[in-house]
PDB file of C-alpha atoms in Angstrom:
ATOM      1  CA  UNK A  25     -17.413  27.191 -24.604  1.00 76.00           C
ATOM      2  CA  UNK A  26     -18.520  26.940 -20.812  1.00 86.00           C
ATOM      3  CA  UNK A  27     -17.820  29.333 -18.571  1.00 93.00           C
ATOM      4  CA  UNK A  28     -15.468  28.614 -15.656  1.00 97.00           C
ATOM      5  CA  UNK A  29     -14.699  29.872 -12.719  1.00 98.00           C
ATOM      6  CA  UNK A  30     -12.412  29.127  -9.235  1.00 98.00           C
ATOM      7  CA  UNK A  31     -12.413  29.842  -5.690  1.00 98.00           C
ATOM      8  CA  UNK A  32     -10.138  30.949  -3.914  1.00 98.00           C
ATOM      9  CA  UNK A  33      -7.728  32.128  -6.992  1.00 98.00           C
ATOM     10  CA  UNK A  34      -5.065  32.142  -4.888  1.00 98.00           C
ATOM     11  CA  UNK A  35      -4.239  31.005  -1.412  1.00 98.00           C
ATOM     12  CA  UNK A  36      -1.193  31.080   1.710  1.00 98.00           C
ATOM     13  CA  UNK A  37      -1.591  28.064   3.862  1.00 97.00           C
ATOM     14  CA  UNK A  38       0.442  26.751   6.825  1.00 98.00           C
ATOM     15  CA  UNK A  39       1.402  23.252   6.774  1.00 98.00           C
ATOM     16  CA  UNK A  40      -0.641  20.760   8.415  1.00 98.00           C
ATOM     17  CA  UNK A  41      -3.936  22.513   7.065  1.00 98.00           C
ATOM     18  CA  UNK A  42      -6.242  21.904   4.156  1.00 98.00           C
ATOM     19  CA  UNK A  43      -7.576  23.775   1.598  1.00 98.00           C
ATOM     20  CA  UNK A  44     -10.856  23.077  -0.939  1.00 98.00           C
ATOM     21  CA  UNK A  45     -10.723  24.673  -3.881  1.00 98.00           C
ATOM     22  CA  UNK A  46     -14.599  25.132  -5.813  1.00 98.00           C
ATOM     23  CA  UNK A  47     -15.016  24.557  -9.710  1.00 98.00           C
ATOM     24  CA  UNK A  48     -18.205  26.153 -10.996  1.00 98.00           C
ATOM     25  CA  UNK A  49     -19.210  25.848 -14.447  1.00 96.00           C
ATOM     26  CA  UNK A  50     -21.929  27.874 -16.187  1.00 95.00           C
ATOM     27  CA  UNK A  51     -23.728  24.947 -17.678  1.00 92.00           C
ATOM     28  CA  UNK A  52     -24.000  20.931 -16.870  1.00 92.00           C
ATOM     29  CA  UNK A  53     -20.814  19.014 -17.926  1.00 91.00           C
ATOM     30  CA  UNK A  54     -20.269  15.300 -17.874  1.00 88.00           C
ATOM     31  CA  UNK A  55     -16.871  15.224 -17.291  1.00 89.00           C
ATOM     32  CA  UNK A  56     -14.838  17.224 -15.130  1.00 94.00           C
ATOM     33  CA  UNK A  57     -11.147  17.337 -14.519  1.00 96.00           C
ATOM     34  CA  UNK A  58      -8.512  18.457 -11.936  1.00 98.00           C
ATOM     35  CA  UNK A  59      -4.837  19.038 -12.704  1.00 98.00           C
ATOM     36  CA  UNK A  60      -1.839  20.205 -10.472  1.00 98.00           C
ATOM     37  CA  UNK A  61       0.579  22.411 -12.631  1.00 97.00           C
ATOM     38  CA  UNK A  62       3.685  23.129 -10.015  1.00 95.00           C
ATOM     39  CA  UNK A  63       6.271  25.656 -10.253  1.00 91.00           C
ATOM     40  CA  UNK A  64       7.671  25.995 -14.076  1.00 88.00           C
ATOM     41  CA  UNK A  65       6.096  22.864 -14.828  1.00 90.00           C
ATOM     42  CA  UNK A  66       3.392  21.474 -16.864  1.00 89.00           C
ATOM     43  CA  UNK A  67       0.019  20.604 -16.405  1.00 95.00           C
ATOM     44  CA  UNK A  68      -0.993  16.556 -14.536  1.00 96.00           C
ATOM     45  CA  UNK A  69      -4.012  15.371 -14.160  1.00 96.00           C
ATOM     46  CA  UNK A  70      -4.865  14.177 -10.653  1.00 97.00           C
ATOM     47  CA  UNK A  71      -8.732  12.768 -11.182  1.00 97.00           C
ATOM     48  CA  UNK A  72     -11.530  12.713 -13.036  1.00 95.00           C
ATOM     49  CA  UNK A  73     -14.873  13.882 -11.571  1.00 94.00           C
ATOM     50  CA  UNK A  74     -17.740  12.364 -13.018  1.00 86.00           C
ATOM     51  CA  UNK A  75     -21.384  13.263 -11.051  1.00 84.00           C
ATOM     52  CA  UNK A  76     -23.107  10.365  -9.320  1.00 81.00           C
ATOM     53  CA  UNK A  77     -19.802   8.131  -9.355  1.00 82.00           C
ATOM     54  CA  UNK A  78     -16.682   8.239  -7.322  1.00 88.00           C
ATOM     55  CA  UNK A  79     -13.414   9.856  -8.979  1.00 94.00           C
ATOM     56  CA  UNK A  80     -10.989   7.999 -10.738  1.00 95.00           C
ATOM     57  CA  UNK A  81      -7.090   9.005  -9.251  1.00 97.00           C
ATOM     58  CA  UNK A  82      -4.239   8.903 -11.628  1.00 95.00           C
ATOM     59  CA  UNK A  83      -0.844   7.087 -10.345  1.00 95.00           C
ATOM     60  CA  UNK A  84       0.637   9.042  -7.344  1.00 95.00           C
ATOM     61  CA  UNK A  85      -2.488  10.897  -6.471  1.00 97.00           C
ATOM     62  CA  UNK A  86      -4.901   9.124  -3.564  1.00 97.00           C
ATOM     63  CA  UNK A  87      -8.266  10.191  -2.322  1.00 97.00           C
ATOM     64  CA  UNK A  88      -6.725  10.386   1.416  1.00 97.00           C
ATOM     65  CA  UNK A  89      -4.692  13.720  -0.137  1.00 98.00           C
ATOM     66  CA  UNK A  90      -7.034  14.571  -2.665  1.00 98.00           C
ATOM     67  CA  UNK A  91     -10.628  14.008  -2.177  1.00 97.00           C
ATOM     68  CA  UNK A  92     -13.114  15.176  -4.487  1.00 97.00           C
ATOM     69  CA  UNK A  93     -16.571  15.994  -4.296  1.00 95.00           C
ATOM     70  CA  UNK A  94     -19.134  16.374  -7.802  1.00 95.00           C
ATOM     71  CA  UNK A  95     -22.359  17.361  -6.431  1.00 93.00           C
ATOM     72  CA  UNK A  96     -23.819  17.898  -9.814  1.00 93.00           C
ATOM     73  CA  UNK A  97     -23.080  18.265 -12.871  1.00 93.00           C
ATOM     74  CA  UNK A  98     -22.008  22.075 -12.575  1.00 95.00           C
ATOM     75  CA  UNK A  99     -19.811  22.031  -9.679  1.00 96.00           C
ATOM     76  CA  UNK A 100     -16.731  19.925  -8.008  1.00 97.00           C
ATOM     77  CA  UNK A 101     -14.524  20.678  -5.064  1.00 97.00           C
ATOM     78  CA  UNK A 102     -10.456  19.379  -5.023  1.00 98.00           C
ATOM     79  CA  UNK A 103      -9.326  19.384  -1.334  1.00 98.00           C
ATOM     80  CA  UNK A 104      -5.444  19.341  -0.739  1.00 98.00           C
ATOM     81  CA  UNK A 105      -5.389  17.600   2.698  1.00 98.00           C
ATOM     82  CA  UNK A 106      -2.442  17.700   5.257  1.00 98.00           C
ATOM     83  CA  UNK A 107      -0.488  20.191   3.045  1.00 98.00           C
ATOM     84  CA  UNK A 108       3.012  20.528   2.881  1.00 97.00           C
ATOM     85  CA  UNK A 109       5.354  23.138   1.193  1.00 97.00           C
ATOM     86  CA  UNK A 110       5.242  20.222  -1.849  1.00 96.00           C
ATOM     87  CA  UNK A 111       2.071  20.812  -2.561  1.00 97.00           C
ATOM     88  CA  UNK A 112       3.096  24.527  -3.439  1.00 97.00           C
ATOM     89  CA  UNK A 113       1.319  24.070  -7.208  1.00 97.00           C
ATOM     90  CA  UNK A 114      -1.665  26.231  -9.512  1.00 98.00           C
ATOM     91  CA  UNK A 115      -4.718  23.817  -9.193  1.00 98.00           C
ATOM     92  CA  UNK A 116      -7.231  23.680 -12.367  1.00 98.00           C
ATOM     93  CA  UNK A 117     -10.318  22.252 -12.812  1.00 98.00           C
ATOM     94  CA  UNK A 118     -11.141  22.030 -16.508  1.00 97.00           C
ATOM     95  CA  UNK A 119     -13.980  20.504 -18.430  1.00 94.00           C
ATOM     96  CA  UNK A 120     -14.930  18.649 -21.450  1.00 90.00           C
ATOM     97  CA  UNK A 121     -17.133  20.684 -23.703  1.00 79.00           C
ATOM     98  CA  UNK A 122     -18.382  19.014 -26.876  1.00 72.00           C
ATOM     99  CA  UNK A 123     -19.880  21.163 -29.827  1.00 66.00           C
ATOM    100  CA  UNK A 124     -20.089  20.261 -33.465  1.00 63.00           C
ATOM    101  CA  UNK A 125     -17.336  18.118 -35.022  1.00 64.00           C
ATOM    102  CA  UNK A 126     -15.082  18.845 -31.497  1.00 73.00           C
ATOM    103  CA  UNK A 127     -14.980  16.373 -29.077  1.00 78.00           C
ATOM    104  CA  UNK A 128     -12.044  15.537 -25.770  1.00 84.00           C
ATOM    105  CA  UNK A 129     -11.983  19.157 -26.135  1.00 91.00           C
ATOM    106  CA  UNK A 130     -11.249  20.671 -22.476  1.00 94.00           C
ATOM    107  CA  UNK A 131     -11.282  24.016 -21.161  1.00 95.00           C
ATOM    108  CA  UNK A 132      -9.997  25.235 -18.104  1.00 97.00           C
ATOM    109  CA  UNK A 133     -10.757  27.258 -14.950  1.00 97.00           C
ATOM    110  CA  UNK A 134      -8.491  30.578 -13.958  1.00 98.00           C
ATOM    111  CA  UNK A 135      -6.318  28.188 -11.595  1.00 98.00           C
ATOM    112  CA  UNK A 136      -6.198  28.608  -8.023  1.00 98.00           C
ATOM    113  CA  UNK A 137      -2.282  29.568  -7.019  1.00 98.00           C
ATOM    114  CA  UNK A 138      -1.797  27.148  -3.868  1.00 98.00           C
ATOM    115  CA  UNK A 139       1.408  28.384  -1.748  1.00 98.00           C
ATOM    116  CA  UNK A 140       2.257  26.542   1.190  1.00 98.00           C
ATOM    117  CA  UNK A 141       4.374  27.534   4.332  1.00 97.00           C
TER     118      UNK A 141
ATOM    119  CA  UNK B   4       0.179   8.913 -18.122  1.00 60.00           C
ATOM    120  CA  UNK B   5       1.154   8.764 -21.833  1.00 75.00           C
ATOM    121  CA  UNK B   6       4.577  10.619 -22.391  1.00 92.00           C
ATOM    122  CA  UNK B   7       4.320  13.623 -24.826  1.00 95.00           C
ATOM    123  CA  UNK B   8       7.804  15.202 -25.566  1.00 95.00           C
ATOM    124  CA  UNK B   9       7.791  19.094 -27.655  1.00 95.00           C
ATOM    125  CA  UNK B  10      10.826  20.339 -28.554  1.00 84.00           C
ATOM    126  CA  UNK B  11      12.809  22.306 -26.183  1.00 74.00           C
ATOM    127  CA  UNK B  12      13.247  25.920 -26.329  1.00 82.00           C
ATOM    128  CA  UNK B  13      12.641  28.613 -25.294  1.00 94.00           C
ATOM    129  CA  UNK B  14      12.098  29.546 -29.323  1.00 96.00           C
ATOM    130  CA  UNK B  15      13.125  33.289 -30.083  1.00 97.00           C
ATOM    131  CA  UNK B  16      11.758  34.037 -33.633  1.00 97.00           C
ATOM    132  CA  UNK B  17      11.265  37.783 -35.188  1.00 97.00           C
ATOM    133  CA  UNK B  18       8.062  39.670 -35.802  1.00 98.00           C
ATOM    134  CA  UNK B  19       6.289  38.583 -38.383  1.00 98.00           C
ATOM    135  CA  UNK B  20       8.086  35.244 -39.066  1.00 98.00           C
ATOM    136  CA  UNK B  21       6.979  31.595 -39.268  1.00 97.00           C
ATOM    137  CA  UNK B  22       7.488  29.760 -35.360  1.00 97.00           C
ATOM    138  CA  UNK B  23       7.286  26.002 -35.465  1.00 97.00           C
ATOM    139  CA  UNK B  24       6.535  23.971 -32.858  1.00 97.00           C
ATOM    140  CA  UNK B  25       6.820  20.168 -32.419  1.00 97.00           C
ATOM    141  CA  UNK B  26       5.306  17.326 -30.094  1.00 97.00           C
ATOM    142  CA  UNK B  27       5.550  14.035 -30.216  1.00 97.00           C
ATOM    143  CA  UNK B  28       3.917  11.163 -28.492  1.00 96.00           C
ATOM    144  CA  UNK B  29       4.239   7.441 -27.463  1.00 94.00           C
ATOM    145  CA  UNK B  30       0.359   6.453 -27.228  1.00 88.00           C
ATOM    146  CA  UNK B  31      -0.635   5.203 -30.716  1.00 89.00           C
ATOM    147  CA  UNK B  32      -4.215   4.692 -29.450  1.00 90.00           C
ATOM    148  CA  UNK B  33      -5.330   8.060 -28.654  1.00 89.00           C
ATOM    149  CA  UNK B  34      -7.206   9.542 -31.491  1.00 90.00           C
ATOM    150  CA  UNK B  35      -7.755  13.493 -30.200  1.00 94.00           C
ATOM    151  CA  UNK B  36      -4.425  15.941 -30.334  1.00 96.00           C
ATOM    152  CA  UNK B  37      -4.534  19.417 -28.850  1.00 97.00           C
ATOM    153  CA  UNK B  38      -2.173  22.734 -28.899  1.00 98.00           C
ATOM    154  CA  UNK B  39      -2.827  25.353 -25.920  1.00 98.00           C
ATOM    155  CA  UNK B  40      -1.666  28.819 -24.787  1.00 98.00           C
ATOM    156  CA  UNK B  41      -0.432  29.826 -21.950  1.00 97.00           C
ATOM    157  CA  UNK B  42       0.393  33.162 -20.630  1.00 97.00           C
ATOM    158  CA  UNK B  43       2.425  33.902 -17.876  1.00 94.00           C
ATOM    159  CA  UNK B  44       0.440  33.420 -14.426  1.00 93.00           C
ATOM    160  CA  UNK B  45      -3.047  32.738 -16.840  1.00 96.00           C
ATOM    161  CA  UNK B  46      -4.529  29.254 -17.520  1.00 97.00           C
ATOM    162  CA  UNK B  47      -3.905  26.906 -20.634  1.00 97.00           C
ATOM    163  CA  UNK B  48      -6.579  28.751 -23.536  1.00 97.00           C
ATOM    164  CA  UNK B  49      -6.972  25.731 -26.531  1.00 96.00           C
ATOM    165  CA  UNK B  50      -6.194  27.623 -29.786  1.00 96.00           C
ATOM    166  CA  UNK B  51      -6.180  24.027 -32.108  1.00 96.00           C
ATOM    167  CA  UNK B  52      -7.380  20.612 -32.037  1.00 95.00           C
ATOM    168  CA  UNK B  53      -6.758  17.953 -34.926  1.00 96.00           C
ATOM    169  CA  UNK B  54      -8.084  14.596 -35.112  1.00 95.00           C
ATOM    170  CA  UNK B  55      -7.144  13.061 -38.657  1.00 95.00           C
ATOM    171  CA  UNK B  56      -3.645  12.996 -40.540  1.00 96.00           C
ATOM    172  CA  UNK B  57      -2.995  16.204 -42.440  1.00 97.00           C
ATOM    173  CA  UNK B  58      -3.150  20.129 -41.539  1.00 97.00           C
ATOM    174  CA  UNK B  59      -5.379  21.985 -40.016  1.00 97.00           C
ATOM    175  CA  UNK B  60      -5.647  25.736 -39.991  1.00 97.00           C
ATOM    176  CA  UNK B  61      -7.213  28.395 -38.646  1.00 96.00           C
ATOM    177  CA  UNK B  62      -6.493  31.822 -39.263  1.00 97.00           C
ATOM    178  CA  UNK B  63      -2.627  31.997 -38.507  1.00 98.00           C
ATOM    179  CA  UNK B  64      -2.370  28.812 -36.988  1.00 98.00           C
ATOM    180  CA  UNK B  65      -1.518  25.839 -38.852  1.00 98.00           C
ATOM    181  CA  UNK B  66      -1.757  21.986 -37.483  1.00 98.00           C
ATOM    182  CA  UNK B  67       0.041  19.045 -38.372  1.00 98.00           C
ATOM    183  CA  UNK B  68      -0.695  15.393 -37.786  1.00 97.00           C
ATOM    184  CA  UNK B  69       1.447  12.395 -38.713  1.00 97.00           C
ATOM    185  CA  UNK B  70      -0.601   8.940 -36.754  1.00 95.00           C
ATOM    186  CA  UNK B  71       2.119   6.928 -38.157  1.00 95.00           C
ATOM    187  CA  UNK B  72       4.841   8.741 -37.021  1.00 95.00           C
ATOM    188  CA  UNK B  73       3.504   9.754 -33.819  1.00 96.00           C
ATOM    189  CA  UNK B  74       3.941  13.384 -34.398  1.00 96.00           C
ATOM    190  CA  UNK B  75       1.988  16.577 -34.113  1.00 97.00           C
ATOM    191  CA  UNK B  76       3.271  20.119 -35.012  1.00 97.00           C
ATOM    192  CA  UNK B  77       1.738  23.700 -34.873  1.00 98.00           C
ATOM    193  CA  UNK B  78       2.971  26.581 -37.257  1.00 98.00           C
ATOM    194  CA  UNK B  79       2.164  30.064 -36.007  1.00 98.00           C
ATOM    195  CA  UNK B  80       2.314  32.362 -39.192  1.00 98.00           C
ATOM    196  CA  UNK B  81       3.435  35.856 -39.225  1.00 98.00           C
ATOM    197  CA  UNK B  82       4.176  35.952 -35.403  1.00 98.00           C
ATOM    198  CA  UNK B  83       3.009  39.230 -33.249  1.00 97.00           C
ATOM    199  CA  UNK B  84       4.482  40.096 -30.043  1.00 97.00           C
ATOM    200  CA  UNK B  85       0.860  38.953 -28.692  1.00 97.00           C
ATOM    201  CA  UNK B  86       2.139  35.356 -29.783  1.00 98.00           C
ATOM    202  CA  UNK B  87       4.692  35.262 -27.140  1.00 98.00           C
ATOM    203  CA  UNK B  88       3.649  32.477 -24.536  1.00 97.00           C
ATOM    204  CA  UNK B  89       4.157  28.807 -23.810  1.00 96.00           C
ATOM    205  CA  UNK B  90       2.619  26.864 -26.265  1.00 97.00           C
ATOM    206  CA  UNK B  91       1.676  22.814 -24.667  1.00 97.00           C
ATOM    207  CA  UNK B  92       0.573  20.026 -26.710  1.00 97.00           C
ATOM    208  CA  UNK B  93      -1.989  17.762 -25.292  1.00 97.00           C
ATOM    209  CA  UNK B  94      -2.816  14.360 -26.046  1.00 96.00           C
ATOM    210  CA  UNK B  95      -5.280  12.097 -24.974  1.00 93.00           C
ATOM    211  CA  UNK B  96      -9.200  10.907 -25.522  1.00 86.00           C
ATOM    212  CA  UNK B  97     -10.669  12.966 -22.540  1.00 80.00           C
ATOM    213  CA  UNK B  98      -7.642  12.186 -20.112  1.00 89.00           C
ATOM    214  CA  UNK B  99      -5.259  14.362 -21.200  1.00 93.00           C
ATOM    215  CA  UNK B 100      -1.436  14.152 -21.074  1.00 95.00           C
ATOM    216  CA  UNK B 101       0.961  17.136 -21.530  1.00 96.00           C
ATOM    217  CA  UNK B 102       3.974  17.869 -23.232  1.00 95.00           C
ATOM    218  CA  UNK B 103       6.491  20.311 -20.770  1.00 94.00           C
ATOM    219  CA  UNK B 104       5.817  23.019 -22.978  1.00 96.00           C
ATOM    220  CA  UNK B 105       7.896  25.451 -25.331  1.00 96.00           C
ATOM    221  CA  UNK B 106       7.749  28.904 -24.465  1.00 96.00           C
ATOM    222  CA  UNK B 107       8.277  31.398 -27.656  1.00 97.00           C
ATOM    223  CA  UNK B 108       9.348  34.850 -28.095  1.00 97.00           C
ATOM    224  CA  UNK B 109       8.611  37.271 -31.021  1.00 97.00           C
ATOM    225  CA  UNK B 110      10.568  39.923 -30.826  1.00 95.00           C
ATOM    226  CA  UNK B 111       9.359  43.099 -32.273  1.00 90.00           C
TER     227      UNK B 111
END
């Protein structure tokens, strides 16, 4: 499977700032994906990055607090704009890697550990 | 998102016993079903995926599917302390929706 990897893994912000978190991916993916998991929660997706296009926002995420950048197709950037102590969350890009008879299959980045003051 | 609902735990089971898991889903279009791992403070790892009614297994992992009932299961055989984790089922063709997870002990 693809090889994934985040920057910054983890991060202390004040409120009021933003953040952009990079997704790099050792080979070209179609589809990429990013996902807020907060504190002893599970895992939501916010978007889905597709290169060339704009993303696609699930219900109670907006590109104002989100936006996302997909360059090409082995990189994406999640910004958390205007951040307050609610968006306190891990952040994970994951991707969808297709081989054989597998297919939806994602994997994920390490997760970039958001805390906000 | 579609709402995926696992069975509560946490799940305490000995060493080398049989831990069950269970997930269920309301979406009776998606076609692609998924268990993860998660460690404490790591990223979700995907240990099965299942498409088609019936099991699945690989090595000491065992997946169940049931379309008609809306339900998907995973058996972990002969648990190891390396088991313990929260397990999350996924659901979903390529946007995935996950269940809150059920986080399982093995206790040596």
């Amino acid at each position: 499977s693809a090889v994934i990897s985040q920057k910054p893994s983890r991060d202390i912000c004040q409120r009021g700032t933003s953040l952009t978190i990079q997704c790099q991916v050792d080979s070209q993916v179609t589809m990429m994906f990013w996902y807020r998991q907060q504190p002893g929660q599970s895992l939501t997706l916010i978007a889905t990055a597709n290169q060339g296009s704009e993303a696609t926002y699930e219900s109670g995420f907006v590109i104002d607090k989100f936006p996302i950048s997909r360059p090409n197709l082995t990189f994406s950037t999640l910004t958390v704009s205007n951040m307050s102590p609610e968006d306190s969350s891990i952040y994970l890009c994951s991707v969808e890697d297709r081989e054989g008879n597998s297919y939806n299959e994602q994997f994920f980045g390490p997760g970039t550990r958001l805390t906000v003051l | 998102q579609k709402e995926v609902e696992q069975n509560s735990g946490p799940l305490s089971v000995p060493e080398g016993a049989i831990a069950s898991l269970n997930c269920t889903y309301s979406d009776r279009v998606s076609q692609s079903f998924f268990w993860y791992r998660q460690y404490s403070g790591k990223s979700p790892e995907l240990i099965m995926s299942i498409y088609s009614n019936g099991d699945k297994e690989d090595g000491r992992f065992t997946a169940q599917l049931n379309k008609a009932s809306q339900y998907v299961s995973l058996l972990i055989r002969d648990s190891q302390p390396s088991d313990s984790a929260t397990y999350l089922c996924a659901v979903g063709d390529y946007k995935l929706s996950f269940g809150a997870g059920t986080t399982v002990t093995v206790r040596a």
